[in-house]
Coordinates of C-alpha atoms in Angstrom, one line a residue:
X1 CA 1.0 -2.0 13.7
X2 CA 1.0 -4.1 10.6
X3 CA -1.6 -6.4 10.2
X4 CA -3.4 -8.2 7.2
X5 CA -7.1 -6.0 7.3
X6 CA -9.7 -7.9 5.4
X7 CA -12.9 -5.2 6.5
X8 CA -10.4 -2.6 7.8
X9 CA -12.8 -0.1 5.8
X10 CA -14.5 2.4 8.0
X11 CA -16.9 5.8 7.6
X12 CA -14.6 7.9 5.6
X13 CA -14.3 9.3 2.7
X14 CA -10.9 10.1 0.4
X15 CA -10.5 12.3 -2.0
X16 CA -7.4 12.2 -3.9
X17 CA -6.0 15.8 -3.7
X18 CA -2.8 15.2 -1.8
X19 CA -0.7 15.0 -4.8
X20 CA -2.1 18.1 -6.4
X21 CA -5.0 15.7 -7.9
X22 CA -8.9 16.4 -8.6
X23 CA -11.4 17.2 -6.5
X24 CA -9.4 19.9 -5.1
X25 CA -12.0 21.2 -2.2
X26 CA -9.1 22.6 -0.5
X27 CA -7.6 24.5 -3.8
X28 CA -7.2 28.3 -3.5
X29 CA -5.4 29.1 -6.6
X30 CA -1.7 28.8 -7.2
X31 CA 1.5 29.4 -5.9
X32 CA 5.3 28.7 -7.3
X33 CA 6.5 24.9 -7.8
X34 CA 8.0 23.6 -4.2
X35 CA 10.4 20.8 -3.9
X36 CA 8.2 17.4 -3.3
X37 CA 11.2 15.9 -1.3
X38 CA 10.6 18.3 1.0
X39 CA 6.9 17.5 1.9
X40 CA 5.4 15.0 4.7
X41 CA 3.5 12.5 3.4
X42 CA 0.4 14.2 2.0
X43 CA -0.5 17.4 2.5
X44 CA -4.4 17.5 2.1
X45 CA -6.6 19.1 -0.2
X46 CA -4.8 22.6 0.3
X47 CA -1.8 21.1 -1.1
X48 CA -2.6 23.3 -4.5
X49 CA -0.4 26.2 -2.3
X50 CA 2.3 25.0 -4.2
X51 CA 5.7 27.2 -2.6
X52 CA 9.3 27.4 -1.7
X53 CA 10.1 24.8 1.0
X54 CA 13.6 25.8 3.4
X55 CA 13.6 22.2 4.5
X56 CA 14.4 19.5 1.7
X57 CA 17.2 17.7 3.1
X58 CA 15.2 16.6 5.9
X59 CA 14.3 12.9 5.4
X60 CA 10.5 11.9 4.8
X61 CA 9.9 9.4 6.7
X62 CA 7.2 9.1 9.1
X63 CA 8.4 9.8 12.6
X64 CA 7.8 6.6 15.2
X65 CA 7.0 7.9 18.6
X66 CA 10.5 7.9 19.9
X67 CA 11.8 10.5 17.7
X68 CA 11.4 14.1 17.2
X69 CA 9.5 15.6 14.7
X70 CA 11.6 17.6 12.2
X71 CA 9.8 18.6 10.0
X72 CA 7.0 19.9 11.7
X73 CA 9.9 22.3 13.1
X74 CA 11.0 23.3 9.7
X75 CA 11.8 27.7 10.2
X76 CA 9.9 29.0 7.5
X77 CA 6.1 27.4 7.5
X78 CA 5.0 26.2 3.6
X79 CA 3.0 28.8 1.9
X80 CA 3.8 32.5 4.1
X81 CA 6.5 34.1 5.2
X82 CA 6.0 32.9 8.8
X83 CA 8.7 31.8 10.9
X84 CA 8.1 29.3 13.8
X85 CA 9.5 30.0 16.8
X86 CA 12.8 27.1 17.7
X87 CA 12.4 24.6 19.0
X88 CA 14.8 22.2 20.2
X89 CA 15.1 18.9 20.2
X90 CA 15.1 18.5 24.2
X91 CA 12.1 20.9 24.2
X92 CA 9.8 19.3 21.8
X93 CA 7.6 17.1 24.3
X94 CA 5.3 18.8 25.9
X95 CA 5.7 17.4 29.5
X96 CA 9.0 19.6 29.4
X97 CA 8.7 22.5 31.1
X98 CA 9.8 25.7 29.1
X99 CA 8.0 28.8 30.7
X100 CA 10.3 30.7 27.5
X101 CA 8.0 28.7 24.8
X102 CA 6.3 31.6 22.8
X103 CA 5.0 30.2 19.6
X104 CA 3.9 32.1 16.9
X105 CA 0.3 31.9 16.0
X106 CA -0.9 31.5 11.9
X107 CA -3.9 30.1 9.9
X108 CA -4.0 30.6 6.5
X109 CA -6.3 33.2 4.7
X110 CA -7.5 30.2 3.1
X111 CA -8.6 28.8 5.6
X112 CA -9.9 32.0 7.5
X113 CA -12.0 32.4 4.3
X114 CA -14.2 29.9 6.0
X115 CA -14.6 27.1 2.8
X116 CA -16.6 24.0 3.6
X117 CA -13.7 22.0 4.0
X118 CA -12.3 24.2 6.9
X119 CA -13.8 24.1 10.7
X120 CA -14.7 27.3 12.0
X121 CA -12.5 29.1 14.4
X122 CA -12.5 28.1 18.4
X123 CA -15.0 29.5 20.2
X124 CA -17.2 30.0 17.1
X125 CA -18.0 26.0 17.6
X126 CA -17.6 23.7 20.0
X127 CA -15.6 20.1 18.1
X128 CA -15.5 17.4 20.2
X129 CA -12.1 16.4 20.3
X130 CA -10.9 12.3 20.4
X131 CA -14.0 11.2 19.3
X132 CA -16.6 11.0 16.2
X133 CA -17.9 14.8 16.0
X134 CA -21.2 14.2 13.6
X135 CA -19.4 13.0 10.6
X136 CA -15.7 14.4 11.4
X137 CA -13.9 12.1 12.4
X138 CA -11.2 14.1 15.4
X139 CA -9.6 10.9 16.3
X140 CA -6.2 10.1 16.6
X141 CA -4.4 7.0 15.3
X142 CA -1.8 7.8 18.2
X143 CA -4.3 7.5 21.0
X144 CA -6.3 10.2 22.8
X145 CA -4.1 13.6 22.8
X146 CA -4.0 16.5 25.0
X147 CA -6.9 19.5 24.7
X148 CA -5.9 22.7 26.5
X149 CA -7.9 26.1 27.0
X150 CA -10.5 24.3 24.1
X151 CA -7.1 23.8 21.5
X152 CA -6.0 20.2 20.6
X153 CA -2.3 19.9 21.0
X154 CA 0.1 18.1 18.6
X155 CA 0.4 14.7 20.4
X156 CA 4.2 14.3 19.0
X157 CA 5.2 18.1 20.8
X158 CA 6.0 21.8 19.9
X159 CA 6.3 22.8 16.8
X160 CA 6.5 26.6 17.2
X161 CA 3.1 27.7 15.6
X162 CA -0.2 27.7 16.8
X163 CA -3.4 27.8 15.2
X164 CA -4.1 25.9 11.8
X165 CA -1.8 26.9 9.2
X166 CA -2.9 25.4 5.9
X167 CA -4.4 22.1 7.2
X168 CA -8.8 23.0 7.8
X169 CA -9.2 20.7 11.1
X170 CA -8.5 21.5 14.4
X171 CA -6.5 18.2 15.8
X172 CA -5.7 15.5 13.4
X173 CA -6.6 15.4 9.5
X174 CA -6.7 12.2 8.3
X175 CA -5.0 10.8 4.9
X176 CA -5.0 7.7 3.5
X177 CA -2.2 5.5 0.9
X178 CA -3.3 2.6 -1.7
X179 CA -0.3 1.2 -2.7
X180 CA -1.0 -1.1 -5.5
X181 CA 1.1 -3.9 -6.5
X182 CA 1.4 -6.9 -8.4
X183 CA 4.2 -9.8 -9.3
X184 CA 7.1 -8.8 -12.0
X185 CA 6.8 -11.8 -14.5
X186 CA 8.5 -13.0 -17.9
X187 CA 7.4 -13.4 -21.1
X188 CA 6.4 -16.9 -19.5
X189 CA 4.3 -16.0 -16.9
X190 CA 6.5 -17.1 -13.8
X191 CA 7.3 -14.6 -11.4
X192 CA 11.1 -12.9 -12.4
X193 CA 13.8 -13.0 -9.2
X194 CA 16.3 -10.1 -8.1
X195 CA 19.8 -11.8 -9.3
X196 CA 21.3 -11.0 -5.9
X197 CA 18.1 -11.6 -3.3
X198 CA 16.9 -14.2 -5.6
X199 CA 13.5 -12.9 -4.2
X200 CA 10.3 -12.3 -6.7
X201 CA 9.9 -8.6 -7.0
X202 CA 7.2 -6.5 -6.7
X203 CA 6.1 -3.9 -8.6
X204 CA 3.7 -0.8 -7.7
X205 CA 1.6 1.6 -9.5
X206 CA 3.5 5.1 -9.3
X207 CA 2.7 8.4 -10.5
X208 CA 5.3 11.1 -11.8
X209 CA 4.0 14.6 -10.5
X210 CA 3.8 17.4 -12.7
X211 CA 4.9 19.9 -10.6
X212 CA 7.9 18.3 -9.7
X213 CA 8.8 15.2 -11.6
X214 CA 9.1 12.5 -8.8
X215 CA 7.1 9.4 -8.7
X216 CA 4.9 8.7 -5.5
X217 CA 1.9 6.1 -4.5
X218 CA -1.2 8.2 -5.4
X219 CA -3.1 9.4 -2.0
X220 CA -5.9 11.3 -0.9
X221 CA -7.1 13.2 2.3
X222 CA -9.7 11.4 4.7
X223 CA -13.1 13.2 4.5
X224 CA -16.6 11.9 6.2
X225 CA -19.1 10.6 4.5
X226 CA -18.2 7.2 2.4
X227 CA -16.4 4.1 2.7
X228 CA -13.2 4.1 2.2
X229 CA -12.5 0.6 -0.2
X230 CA -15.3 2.3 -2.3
X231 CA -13.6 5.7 -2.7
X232 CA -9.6 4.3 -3.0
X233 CA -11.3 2.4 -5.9
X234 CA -12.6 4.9 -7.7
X235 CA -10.1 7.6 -7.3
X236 CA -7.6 4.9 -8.2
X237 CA -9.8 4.7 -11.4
X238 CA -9.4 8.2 -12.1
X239 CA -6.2 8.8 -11.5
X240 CA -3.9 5.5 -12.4
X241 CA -6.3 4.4 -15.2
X242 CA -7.5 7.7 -16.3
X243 CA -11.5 5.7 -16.2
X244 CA -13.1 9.7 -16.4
X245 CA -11.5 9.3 -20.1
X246 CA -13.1 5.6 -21.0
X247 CA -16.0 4.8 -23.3
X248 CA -18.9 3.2 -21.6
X249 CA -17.3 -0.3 -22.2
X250 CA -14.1 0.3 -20.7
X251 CA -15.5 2.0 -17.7
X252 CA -17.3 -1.6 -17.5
X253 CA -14.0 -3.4 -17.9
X254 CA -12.1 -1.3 -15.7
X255 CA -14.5 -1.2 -12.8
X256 CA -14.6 -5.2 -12.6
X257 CA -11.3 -5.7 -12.4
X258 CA -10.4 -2.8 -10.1
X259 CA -13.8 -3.9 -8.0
X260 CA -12.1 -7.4 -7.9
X261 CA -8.7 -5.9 -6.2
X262 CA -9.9 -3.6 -3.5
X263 CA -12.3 -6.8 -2.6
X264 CA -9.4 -8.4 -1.8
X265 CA -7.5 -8.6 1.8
X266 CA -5.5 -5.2 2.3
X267 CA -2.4 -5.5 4.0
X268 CA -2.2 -2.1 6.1
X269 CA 1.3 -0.9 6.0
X270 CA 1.4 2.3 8.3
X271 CA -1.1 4.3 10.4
X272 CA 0.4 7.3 12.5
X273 CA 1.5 10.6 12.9
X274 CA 3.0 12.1 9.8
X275 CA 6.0 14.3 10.1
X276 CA 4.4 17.4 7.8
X277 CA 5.8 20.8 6.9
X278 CA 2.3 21.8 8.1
X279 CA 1.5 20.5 11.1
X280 CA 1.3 23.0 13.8
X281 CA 0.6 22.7 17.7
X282 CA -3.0 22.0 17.2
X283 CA -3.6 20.6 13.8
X284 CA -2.2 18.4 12.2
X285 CA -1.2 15.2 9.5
X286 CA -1.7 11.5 10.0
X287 CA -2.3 8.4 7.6
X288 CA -3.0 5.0 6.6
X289 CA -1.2 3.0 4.0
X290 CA -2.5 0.1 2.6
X291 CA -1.0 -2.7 -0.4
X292 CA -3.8 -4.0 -2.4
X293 CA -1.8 -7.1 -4.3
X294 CA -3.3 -8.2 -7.7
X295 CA -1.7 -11.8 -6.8
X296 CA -2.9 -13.8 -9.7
X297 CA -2.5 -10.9 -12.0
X298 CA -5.7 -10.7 -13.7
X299 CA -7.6 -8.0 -11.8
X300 CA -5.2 -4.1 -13.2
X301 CA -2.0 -6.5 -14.2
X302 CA -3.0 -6.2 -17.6
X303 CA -4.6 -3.0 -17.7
X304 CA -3.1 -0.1 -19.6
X305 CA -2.1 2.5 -17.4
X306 CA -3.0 5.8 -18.8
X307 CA -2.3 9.1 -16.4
X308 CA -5.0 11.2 -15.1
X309 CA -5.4 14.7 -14.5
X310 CA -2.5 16.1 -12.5
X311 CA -0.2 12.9 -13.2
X312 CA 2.1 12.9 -15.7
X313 CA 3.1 9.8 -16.3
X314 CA 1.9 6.5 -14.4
X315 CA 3.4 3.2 -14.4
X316 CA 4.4 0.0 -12.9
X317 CA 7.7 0.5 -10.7
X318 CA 9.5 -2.7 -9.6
X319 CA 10.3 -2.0 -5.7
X320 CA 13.8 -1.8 -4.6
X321 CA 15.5 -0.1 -1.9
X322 CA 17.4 1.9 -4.7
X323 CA 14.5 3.8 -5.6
X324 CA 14.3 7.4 -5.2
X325 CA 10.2 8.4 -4.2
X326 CA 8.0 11.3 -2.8
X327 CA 8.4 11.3 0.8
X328 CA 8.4 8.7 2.7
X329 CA 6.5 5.9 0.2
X330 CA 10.2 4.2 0.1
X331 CA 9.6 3.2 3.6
X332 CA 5.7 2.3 3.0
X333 CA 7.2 0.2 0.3
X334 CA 9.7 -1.4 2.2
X335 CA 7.4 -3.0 4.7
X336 CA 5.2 -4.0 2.1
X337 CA 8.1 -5.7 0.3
X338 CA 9.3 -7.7 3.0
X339 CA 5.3 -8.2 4.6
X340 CA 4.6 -9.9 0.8
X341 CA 8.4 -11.8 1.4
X342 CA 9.4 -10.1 -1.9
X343 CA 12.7 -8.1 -2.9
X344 CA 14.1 -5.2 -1.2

């Protein structure tokens, strides 16, 4: 699944909302803080329902295809006070038989309240599902799912809700990662090694979230209509380098050097399913991550990193396996680490 993706850019669009983040077409005012450890990665652009989550110790990783989702099972769905009806973990697939399965049906008033970033409900349209539907894209990463009686079904199993919940497509909705890095170097210029690896080390651009103080990769949800090197660039921009805040000449200065970056080979570290809170039996999350390396360090490496917006703070990280991050970014971080033969 990982591979080096020089023109891996294709007709979508992100917009950087999954963090809480501007351009919040999915916002519908605000709930109380939840815990960010206990959120898939990304949300989307609803993720503004900010509320209690019941499932924090669950880990964030992405689940691979031989294990069960978990937290796509989690009792008490983000955002309501619906509860999803069990399911086990020999009863998640859907080839199992299990005439008892009775799963609770919920979409989000938000949703219902029909804004342009929402489909319509069945029967009021007709999507076409595992393919390009006009400028939504409703294919999955994990192959062509299952449609039954019109509804697209979760292609990793139950989850013990139907209908949409908080996401606005019916069948996947598509997020995407830039993880940013660069080479940790001395006052010299030569690339600094862990003591114990004796490996260079990385280091990321990370963002602490207001509402909850961890750091995470910044992300955004997958929407039609632009490329998406051109839109990780400037949302990057706008949300690591705070470019919506520079005079004309820094904007200049800033958009060269990031334009110089996101021309350069992207290594792609993930693309799958994502193991979200809000996923349901017929909507639900998946992703691409991507590492943009500034290798020569003269393309963001000696930019000032100012936060924008929603971020609080924004940084360079160094990468080690000790960190603590947002969901499951450790693990998109990991691969990257050892892809760029660098300290873990």
């Amino acid at each position: 699944m990982v591979q080096l993706c020089r023109n891996w850019v294709g007709p979508i669009r992100i917009a950087i909302t999954l963090l809480g983040f501007r351009h919040s077409v999915y916002s519908a005012g605000t709930s109380p803080p939840f815990s960010c450890s206990s959120l898939g990665v990304r949300a989307s652009e609803f993720v503004r329902h900010s509320v209690p989550f019941q499932c924090a110790s669950v880990s964030g990783m992405p689940s691979m295809p031989s294990t069960p989702h978990t937290k796509a099972r989690c009792p008490l769905y983000p955002g309501s006070e619906i509860h999803r009806f069990p399911v086990p973990d020999d009863k998640v697939k859907w080839e199992t038989d299990w005439p008892q399965y009775k799963p609770v049906s919920y979409t989000a008033p938000s949703v219902l309240n029909k804004p342009v970033w929402a489909d319509p409900e069945i029967g009021l349209f007709s999507p076409r599902f595992n393919a390009l539907d006009g400028s939504v894209d409703r294919k999955s990463h994990e192959g062509e799912y299952k449609v039954q009686q019109g509804f697209p079904l979760n292609p990793r199993g139950r989850t013990g809700l139907t209908g949409r919940g908080l996401l606005g497509r019916w069948g996947p909705n598509h997020a995407a990662d830039p993880i940013v890095t660069r080479w940790k170097r001395d006052s010299a210029g030569q690339r600094m090694l862990n003591p114990s690896s004796k490996l260079p080390v990385l280091q990321f651009v990370s963002i602490k979230r207001k509402d909850c103080g961890e750091w995470a990769i910044p992300g955004g949800m997958v929407d039609p209509g632009e490329l998406v090197s051109l839109t990780l660039q400037r949302e990057f921009s706008e949300e690591a380098l705070n470019s919506l805040m520079a005079d004309p000449q820094q904007r200049e200065k800033l958009h060269e050097r990031i334009t110089r970056l996101f021309n350069s080979p992207g290594l792609e570290v993930y693309k799958g399913y994502v193991d979200d809170p809000r996923n349901t039996d017929n909507a639900w999350m998946e992703t691409v991550a991507v590492n943009f390396h500034d290798e020569t360090g003269d393309s963001v490496s000696e930019l000032p990193l100012q936060a924008g917006d929603d971020a609080g703070q924004v940084s360079w990280v160094d990468i080690d396996s000790t960190l603590s991050l947002y969901a499951s970014h450790s693990q998109f971080l990991e691969t990257t680490a050892k892809k760029r033969h660098a300290h873990w």
